[in-house]
mmCIF file of C-alpha atoms in Angstrom:
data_model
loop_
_atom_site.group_PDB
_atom_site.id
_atom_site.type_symbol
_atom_site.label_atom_id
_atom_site.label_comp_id
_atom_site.label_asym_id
_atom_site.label_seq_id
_atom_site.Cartn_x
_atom_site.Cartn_y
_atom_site.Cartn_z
ATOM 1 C CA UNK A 205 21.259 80.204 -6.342
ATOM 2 C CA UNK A 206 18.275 77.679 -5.170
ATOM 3 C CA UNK A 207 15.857 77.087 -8.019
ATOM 4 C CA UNK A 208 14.093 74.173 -5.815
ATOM 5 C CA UNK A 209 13.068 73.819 -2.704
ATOM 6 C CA UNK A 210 12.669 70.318 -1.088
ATOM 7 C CA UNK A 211 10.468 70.569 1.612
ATOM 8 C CA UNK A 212 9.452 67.637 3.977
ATOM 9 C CA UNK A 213 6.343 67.386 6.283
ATOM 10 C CA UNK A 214 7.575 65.605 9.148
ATOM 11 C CA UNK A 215 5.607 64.365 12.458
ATOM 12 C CA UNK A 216 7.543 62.276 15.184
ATOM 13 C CA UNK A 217 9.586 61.065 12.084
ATOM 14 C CA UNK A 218 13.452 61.902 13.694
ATOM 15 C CA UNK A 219 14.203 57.869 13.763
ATOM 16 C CA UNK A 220 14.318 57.871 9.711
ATOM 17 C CA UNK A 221 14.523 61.454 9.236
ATOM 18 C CA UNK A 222 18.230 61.125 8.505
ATOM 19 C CA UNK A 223 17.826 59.495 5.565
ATOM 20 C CA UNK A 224 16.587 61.715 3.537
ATOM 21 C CA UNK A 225 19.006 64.306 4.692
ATOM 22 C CA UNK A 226 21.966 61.473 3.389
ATOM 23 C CA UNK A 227 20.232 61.543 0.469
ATOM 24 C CA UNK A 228 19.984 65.397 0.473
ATOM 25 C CA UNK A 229 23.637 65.764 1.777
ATOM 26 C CA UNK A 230 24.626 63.144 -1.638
ATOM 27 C CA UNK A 231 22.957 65.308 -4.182
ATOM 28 C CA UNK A 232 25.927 66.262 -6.741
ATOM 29 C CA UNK A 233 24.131 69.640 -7.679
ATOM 30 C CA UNK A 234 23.069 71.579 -4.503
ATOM 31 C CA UNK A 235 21.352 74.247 -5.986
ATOM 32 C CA UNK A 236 18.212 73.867 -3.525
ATOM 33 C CA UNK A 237 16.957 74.710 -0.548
ATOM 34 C CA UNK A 238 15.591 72.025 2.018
ATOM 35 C CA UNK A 239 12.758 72.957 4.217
ATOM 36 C CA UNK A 240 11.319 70.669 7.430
ATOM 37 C CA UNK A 241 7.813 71.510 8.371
ATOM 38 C CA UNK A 242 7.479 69.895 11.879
ATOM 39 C CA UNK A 243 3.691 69.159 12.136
ATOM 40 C CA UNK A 244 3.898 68.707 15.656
ATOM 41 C CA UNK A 245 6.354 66.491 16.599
ATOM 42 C CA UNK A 246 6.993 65.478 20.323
ATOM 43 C CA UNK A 247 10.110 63.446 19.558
ATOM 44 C CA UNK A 248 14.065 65.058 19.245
ATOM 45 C CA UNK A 249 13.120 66.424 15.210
ATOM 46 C CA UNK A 250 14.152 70.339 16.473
ATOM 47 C CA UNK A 251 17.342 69.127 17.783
ATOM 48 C CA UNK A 252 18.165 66.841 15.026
ATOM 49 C CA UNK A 253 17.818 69.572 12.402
ATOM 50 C CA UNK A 254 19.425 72.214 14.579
ATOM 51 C CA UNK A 255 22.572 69.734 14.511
ATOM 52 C CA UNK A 256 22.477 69.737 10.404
ATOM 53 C CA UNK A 257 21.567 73.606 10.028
ATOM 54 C CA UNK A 258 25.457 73.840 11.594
ATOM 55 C CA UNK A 259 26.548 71.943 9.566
ATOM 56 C CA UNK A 260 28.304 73.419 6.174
ATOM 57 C CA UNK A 261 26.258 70.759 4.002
ATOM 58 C CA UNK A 262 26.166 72.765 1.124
ATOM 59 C CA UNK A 263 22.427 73.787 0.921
ATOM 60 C CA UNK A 264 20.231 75.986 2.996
ATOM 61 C CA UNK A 265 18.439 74.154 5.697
ATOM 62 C CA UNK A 266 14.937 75.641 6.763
ATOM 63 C CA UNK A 267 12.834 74.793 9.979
ATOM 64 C CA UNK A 268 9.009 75.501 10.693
ATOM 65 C CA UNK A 269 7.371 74.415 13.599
ATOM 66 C CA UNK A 270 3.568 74.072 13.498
ATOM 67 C CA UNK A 271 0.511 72.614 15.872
ATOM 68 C CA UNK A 272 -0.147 69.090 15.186
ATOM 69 C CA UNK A 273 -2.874 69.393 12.205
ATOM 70 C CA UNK A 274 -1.996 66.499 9.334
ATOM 71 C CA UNK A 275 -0.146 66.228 5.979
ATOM 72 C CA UNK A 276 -2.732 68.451 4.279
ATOM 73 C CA UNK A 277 -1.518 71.565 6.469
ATOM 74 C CA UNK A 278 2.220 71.037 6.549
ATOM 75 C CA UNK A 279 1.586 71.255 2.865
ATOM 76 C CA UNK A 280 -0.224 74.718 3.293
ATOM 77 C CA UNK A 281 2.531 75.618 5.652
ATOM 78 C CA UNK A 282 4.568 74.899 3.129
ATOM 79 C CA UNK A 283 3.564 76.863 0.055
ATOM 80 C CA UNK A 284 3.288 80.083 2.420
ATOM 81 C CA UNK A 285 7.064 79.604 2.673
ATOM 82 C CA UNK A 286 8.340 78.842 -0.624
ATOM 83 C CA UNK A 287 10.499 81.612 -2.274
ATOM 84 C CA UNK A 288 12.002 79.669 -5.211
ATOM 85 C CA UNK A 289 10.964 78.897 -8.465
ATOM 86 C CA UNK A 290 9.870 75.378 -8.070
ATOM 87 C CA UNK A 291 9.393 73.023 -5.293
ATOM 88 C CA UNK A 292 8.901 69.052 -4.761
ATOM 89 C CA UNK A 293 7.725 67.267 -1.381
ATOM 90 C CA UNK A 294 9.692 63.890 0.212
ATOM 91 C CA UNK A 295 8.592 62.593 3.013
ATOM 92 C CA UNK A 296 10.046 62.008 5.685
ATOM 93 C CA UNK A 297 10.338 57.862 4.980
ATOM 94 C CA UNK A 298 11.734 58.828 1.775
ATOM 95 C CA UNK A 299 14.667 59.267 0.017
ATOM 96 C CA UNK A 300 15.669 61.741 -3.167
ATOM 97 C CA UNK A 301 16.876 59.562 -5.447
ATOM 98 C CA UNK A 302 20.671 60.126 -7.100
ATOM 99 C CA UNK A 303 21.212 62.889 -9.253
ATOM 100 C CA UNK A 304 17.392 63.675 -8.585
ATOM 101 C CA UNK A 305 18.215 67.962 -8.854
ATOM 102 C CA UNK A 306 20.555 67.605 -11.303
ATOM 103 C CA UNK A 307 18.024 65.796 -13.408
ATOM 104 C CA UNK A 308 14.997 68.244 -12.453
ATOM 105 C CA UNK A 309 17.682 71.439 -13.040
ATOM 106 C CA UNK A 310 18.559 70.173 -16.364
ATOM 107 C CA UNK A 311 14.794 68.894 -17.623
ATOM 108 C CA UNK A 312 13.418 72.579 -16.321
ATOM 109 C CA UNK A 313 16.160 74.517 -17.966
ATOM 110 C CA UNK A 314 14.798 73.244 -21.390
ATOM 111 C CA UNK A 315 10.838 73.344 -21.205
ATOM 112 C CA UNK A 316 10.875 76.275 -18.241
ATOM 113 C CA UNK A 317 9.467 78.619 -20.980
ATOM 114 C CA UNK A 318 6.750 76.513 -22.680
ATOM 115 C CA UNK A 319 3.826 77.174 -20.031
ATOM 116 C CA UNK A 320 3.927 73.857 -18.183
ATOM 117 C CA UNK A 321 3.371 73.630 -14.047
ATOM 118 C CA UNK A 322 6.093 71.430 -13.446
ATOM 119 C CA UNK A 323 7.557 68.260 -14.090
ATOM 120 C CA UNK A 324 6.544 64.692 -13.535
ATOM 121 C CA UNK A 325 8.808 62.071 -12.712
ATOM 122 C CA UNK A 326 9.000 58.234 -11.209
ATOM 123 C CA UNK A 327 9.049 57.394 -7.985
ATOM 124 C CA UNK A 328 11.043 53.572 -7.248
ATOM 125 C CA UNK A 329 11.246 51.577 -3.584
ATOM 126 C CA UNK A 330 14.759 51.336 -2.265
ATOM 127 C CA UNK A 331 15.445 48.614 -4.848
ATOM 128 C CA UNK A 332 14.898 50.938 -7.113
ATOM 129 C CA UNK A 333 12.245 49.611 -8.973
ATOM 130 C CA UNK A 334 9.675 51.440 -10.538
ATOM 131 C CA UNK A 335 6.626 52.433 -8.253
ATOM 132 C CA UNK A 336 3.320 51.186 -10.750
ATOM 133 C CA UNK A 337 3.973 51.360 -14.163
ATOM 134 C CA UNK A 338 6.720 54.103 -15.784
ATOM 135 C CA UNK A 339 5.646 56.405 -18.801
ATOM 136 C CA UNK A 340 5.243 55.618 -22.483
ATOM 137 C CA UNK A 341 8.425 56.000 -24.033
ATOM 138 C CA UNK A 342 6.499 58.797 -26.821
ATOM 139 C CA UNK A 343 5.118 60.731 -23.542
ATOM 140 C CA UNK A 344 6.662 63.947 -23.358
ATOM 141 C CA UNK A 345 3.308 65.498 -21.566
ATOM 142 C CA UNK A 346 0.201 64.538 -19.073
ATOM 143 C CA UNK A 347 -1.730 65.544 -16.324
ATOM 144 C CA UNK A 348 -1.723 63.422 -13.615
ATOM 145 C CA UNK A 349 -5.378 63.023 -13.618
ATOM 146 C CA UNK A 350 -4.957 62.331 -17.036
ATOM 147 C CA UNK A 351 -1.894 59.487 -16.263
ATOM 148 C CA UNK A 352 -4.151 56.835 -14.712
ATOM 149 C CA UNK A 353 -7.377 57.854 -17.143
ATOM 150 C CA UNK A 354 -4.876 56.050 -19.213
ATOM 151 C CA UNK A 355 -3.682 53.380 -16.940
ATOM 152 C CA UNK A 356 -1.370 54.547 -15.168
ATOM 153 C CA UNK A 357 -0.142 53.182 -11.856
ATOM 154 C CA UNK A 358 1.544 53.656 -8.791
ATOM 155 C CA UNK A 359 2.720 57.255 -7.376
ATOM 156 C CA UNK A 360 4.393 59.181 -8.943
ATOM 157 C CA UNK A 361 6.911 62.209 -8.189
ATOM 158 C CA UNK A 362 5.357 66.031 -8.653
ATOM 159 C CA UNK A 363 7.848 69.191 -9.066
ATOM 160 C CA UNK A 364 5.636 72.203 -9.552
ATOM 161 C CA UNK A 365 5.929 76.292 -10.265
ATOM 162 C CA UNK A 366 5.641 77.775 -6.967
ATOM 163 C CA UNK A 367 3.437 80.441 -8.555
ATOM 164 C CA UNK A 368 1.004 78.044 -10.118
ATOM 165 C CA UNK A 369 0.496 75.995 -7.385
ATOM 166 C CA UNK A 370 -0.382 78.916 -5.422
ATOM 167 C CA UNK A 371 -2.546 79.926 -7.688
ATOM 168 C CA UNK A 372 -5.367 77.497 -6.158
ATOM 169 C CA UNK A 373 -7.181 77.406 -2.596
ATOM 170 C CA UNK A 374 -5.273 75.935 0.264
ATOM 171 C CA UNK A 375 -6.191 72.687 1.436
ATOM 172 C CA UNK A 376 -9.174 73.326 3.658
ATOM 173 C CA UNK A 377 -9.143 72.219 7.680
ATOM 174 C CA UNK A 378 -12.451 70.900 9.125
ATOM 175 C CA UNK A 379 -12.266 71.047 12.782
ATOM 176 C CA UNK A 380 -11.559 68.085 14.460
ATOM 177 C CA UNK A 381 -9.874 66.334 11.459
ATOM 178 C CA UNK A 382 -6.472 65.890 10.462
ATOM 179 C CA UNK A 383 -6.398 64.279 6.477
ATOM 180 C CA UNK A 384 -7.501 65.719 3.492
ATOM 181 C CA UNK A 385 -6.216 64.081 0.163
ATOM 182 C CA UNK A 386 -3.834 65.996 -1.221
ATOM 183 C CA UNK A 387 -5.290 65.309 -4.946
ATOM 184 C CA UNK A 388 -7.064 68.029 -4.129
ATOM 185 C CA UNK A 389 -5.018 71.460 -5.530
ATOM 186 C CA UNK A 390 -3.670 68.698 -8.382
ATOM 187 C CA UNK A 391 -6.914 68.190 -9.789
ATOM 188 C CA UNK A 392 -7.190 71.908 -10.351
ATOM 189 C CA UNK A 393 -3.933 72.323 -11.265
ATOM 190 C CA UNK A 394 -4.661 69.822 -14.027
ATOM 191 C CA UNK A 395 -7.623 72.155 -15.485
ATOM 192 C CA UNK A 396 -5.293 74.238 -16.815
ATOM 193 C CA UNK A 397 -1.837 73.055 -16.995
ATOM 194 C CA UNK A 398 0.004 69.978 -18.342
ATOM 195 C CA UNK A 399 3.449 69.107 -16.315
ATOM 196 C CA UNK A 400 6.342 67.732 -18.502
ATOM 197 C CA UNK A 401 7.472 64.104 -18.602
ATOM 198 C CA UNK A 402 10.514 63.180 -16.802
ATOM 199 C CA UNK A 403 10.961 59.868 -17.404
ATOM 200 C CA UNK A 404 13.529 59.157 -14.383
ATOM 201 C CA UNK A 405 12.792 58.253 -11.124
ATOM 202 C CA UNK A 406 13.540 61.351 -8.754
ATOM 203 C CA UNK A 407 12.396 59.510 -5.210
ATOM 204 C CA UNK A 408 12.992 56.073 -3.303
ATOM 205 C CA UNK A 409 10.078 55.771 -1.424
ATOM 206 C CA UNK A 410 9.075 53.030 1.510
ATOM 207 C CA UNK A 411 5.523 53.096 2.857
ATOM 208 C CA UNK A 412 5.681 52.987 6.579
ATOM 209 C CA UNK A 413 3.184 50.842 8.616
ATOM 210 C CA UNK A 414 1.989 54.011 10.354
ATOM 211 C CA UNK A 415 1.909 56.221 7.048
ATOM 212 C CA UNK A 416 -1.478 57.441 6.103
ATOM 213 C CA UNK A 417 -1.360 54.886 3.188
ATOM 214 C CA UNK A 418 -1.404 51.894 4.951
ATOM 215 C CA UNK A 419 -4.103 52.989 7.386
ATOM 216 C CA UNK A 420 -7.290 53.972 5.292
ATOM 217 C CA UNK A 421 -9.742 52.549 6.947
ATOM 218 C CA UNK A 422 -9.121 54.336 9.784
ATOM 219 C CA UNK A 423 -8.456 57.755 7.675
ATOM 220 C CA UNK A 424 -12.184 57.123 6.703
ATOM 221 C CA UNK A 425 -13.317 57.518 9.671
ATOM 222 C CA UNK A 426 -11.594 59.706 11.556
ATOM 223 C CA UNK A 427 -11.913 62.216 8.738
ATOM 224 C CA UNK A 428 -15.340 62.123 6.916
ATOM 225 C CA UNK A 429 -15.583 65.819 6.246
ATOM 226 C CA UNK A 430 -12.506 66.114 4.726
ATOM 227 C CA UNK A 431 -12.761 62.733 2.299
ATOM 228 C CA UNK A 432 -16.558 63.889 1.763
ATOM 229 C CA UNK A 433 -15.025 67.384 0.366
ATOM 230 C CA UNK A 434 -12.300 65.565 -2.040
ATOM 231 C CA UNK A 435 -15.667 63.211 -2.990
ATOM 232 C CA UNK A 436 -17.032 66.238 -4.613
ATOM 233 C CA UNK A 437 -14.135 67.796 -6.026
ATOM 234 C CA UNK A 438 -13.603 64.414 -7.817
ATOM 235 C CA UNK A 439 -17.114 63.962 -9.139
ATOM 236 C CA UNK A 440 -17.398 67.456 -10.534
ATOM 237 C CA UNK A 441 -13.770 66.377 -13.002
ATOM 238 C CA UNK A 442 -14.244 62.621 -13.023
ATOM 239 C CA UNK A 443 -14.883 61.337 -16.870
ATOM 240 C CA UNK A 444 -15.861 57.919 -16.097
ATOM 241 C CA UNK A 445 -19.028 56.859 -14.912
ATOM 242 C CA UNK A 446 -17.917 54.151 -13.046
ATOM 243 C CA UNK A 447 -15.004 56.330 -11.040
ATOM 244 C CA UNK A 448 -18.167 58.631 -10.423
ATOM 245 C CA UNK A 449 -20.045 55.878 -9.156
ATOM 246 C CA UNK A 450 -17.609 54.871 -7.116
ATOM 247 C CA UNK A 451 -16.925 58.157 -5.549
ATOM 248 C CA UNK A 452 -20.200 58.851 -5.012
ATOM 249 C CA UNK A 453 -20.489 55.908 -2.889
ATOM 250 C CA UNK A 454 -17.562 57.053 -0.955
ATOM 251 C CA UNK A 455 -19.432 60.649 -0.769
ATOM 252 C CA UNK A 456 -22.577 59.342 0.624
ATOM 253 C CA UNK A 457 -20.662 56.473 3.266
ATOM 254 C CA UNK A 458 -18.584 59.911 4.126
ATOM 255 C CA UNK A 459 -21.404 62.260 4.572
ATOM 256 C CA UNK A 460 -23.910 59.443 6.812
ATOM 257 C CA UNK A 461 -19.828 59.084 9.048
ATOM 258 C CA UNK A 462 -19.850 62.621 9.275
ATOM 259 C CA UNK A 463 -23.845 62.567 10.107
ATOM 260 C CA UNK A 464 -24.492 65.770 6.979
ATOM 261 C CA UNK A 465 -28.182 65.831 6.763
ATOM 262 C CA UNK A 466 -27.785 67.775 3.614
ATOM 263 C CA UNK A 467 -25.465 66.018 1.575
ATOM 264 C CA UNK A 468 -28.073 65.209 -1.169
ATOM 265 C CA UNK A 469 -28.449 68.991 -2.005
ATOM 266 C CA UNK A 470 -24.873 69.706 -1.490
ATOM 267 C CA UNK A 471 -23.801 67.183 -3.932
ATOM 268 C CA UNK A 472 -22.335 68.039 -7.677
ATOM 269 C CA UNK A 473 -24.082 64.659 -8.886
ATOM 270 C CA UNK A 474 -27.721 64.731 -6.379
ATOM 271 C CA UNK A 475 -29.047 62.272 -8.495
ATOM 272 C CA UNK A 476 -26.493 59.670 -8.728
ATOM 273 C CA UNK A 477 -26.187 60.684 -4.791
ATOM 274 C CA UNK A 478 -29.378 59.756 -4.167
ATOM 275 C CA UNK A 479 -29.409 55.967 -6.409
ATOM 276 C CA UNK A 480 -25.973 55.566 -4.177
ATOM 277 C CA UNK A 481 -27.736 55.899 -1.204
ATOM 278 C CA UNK A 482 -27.980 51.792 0.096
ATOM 279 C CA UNK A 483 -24.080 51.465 -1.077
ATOM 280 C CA UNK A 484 -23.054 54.143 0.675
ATOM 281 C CA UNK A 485 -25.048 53.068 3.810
ATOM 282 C CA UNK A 486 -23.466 49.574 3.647
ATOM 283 C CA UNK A 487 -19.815 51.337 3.080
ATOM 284 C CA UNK A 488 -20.101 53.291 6.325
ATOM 285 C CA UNK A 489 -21.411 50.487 8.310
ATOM 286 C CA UNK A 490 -18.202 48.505 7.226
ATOM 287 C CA UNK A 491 -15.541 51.107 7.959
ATOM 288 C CA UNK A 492 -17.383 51.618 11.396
ATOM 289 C CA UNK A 493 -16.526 47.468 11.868
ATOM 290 C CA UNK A 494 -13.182 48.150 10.620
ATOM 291 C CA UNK A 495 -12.269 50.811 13.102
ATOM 292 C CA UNK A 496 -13.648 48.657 16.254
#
């Protein structure tokens, strides 16, 4: 029986999709379910997958089609879907790495009963080396928020409880905007659950020039609203001053982009909002030059 699902949100992403179905198709335990949430895509994704889903590859193949609406909602679309007892998200430019469910299967199957959301695990580029920095050899548990407080670096690989993670709000959708971090229902997740070290890399990742990580500038504009909303969430958890600072800044730029007259009194930190007033002025005027 599936204990995972692997689900992928995937927009006009058919010229690399296969890839991660190899690395799907190589898995030596296929005890998971693969779902495709096609945010829109106008290229040949539907006909690709139909192709696989007749194929006997050994796992379940599922398909979603959805309106065009970014990462954040695939990810909604997603956890509305999700039947088994944990889940993990590759993209579409990525890869699961080798032996990536046997590992998960055999790390849950010894902590699944000590009250953690998941697991956490490495992510590595195609070289396979290690995305940032790995974990302490002593770490056995962390938040992620709680991962960088302490240095951490580079992405890493989430596997959560399907029933913790939908514990929390969906990612919100402001109209008009297609990106909202999806930090977001980790952050609260983190509140009030620690995920289990899995000190393995479970994903070979390669950042695409058109992936939403090599185009930030332009995410900051085209989406105020939503990086204005993950602004708050962050200062309201946020235990340094200076990553409060900073994302106040980032509120403020946000909120002038976005032209919120009331983002002083909707602010979790109004003071520091209103000190970070000039920086945040100066912010927005440079993303606006960026995006000319």
């Amino acid at each position: 029986m599936a204990f995972i699902t692997v689900f992928t949100p995937a927009y006009n992403r058919a010229h690399i999709l296969p890839r991660t179905y190899e690395s799907l198709c190589e898995q030596d335990c296929k005890d998971f379910i693969w779902l495709i949430v096609d945010d829109g895509s106008t290229d040949n994704t539907s006909e690709l997958v139909k192709q696989w889903q007749q194929i006997d590859n050994g796992f379940e193949i599922q398909y979603i089609y959805k309106e065009n609406g970014g990462m954040h909602t695939a990810h909604n679309v997603a956890y509305e879907n999700i039947h088994t007892e944990l889940n993990v998200c590759i993209d579409s430019d990525d890869k699961l790495a080798f032996e990536a469910i046997t590992k998960i299967k055999d790390t849950w199957t010894e902590v699944r009963d000590k009250g953690y959301a998941g697991i956490i695990g490495l992510d590595a580029d195609f070289d396979g080396n290690v995305i940032g920095k790995d974990f302490p050899e002593d770490s056995k548990e962390t938040t992620l928020t709680g991962y960088y407080e302490q240095g951490g670096l580079g992405d890493k690989k989430l596997v959560y409880r399907t029933d913790v993670i939908n514990q929390y709000p969906e990612y919100p959708v402001f109209d008009g905007e297609k990106y909202v971090g999806l930090n977001y229902k980790y952050i609260l997740i983190d509140q009030d659950y620690k995920l289990y070290v899995l000190n393995g890399v479970l994903c070979n990742v390669e950042y695409q020039e058109d992936g939403s990580s090599n185009s930030m500038w332009k995410q900051y504009y085209n989406n105020p609203k939503g990086f204005a909303f993950l602004r708050k969430v962050y200062m309201q958890y946020n235990t340094s001053l200076k990553r409060n600072i900073i994302d106040c800044i980032h509120y403020v730029s946000s909120s002038f982009l976005s032209k919120n007259n009331h983002f002083i009194s909707e602010s979790p930190k109004k003071v520091m909002t209103m000190l970070c007033i000039p920086f945040g002025w100066i912010l927005s005027k440079i993303i606006i030059y960026k995006n000319k």
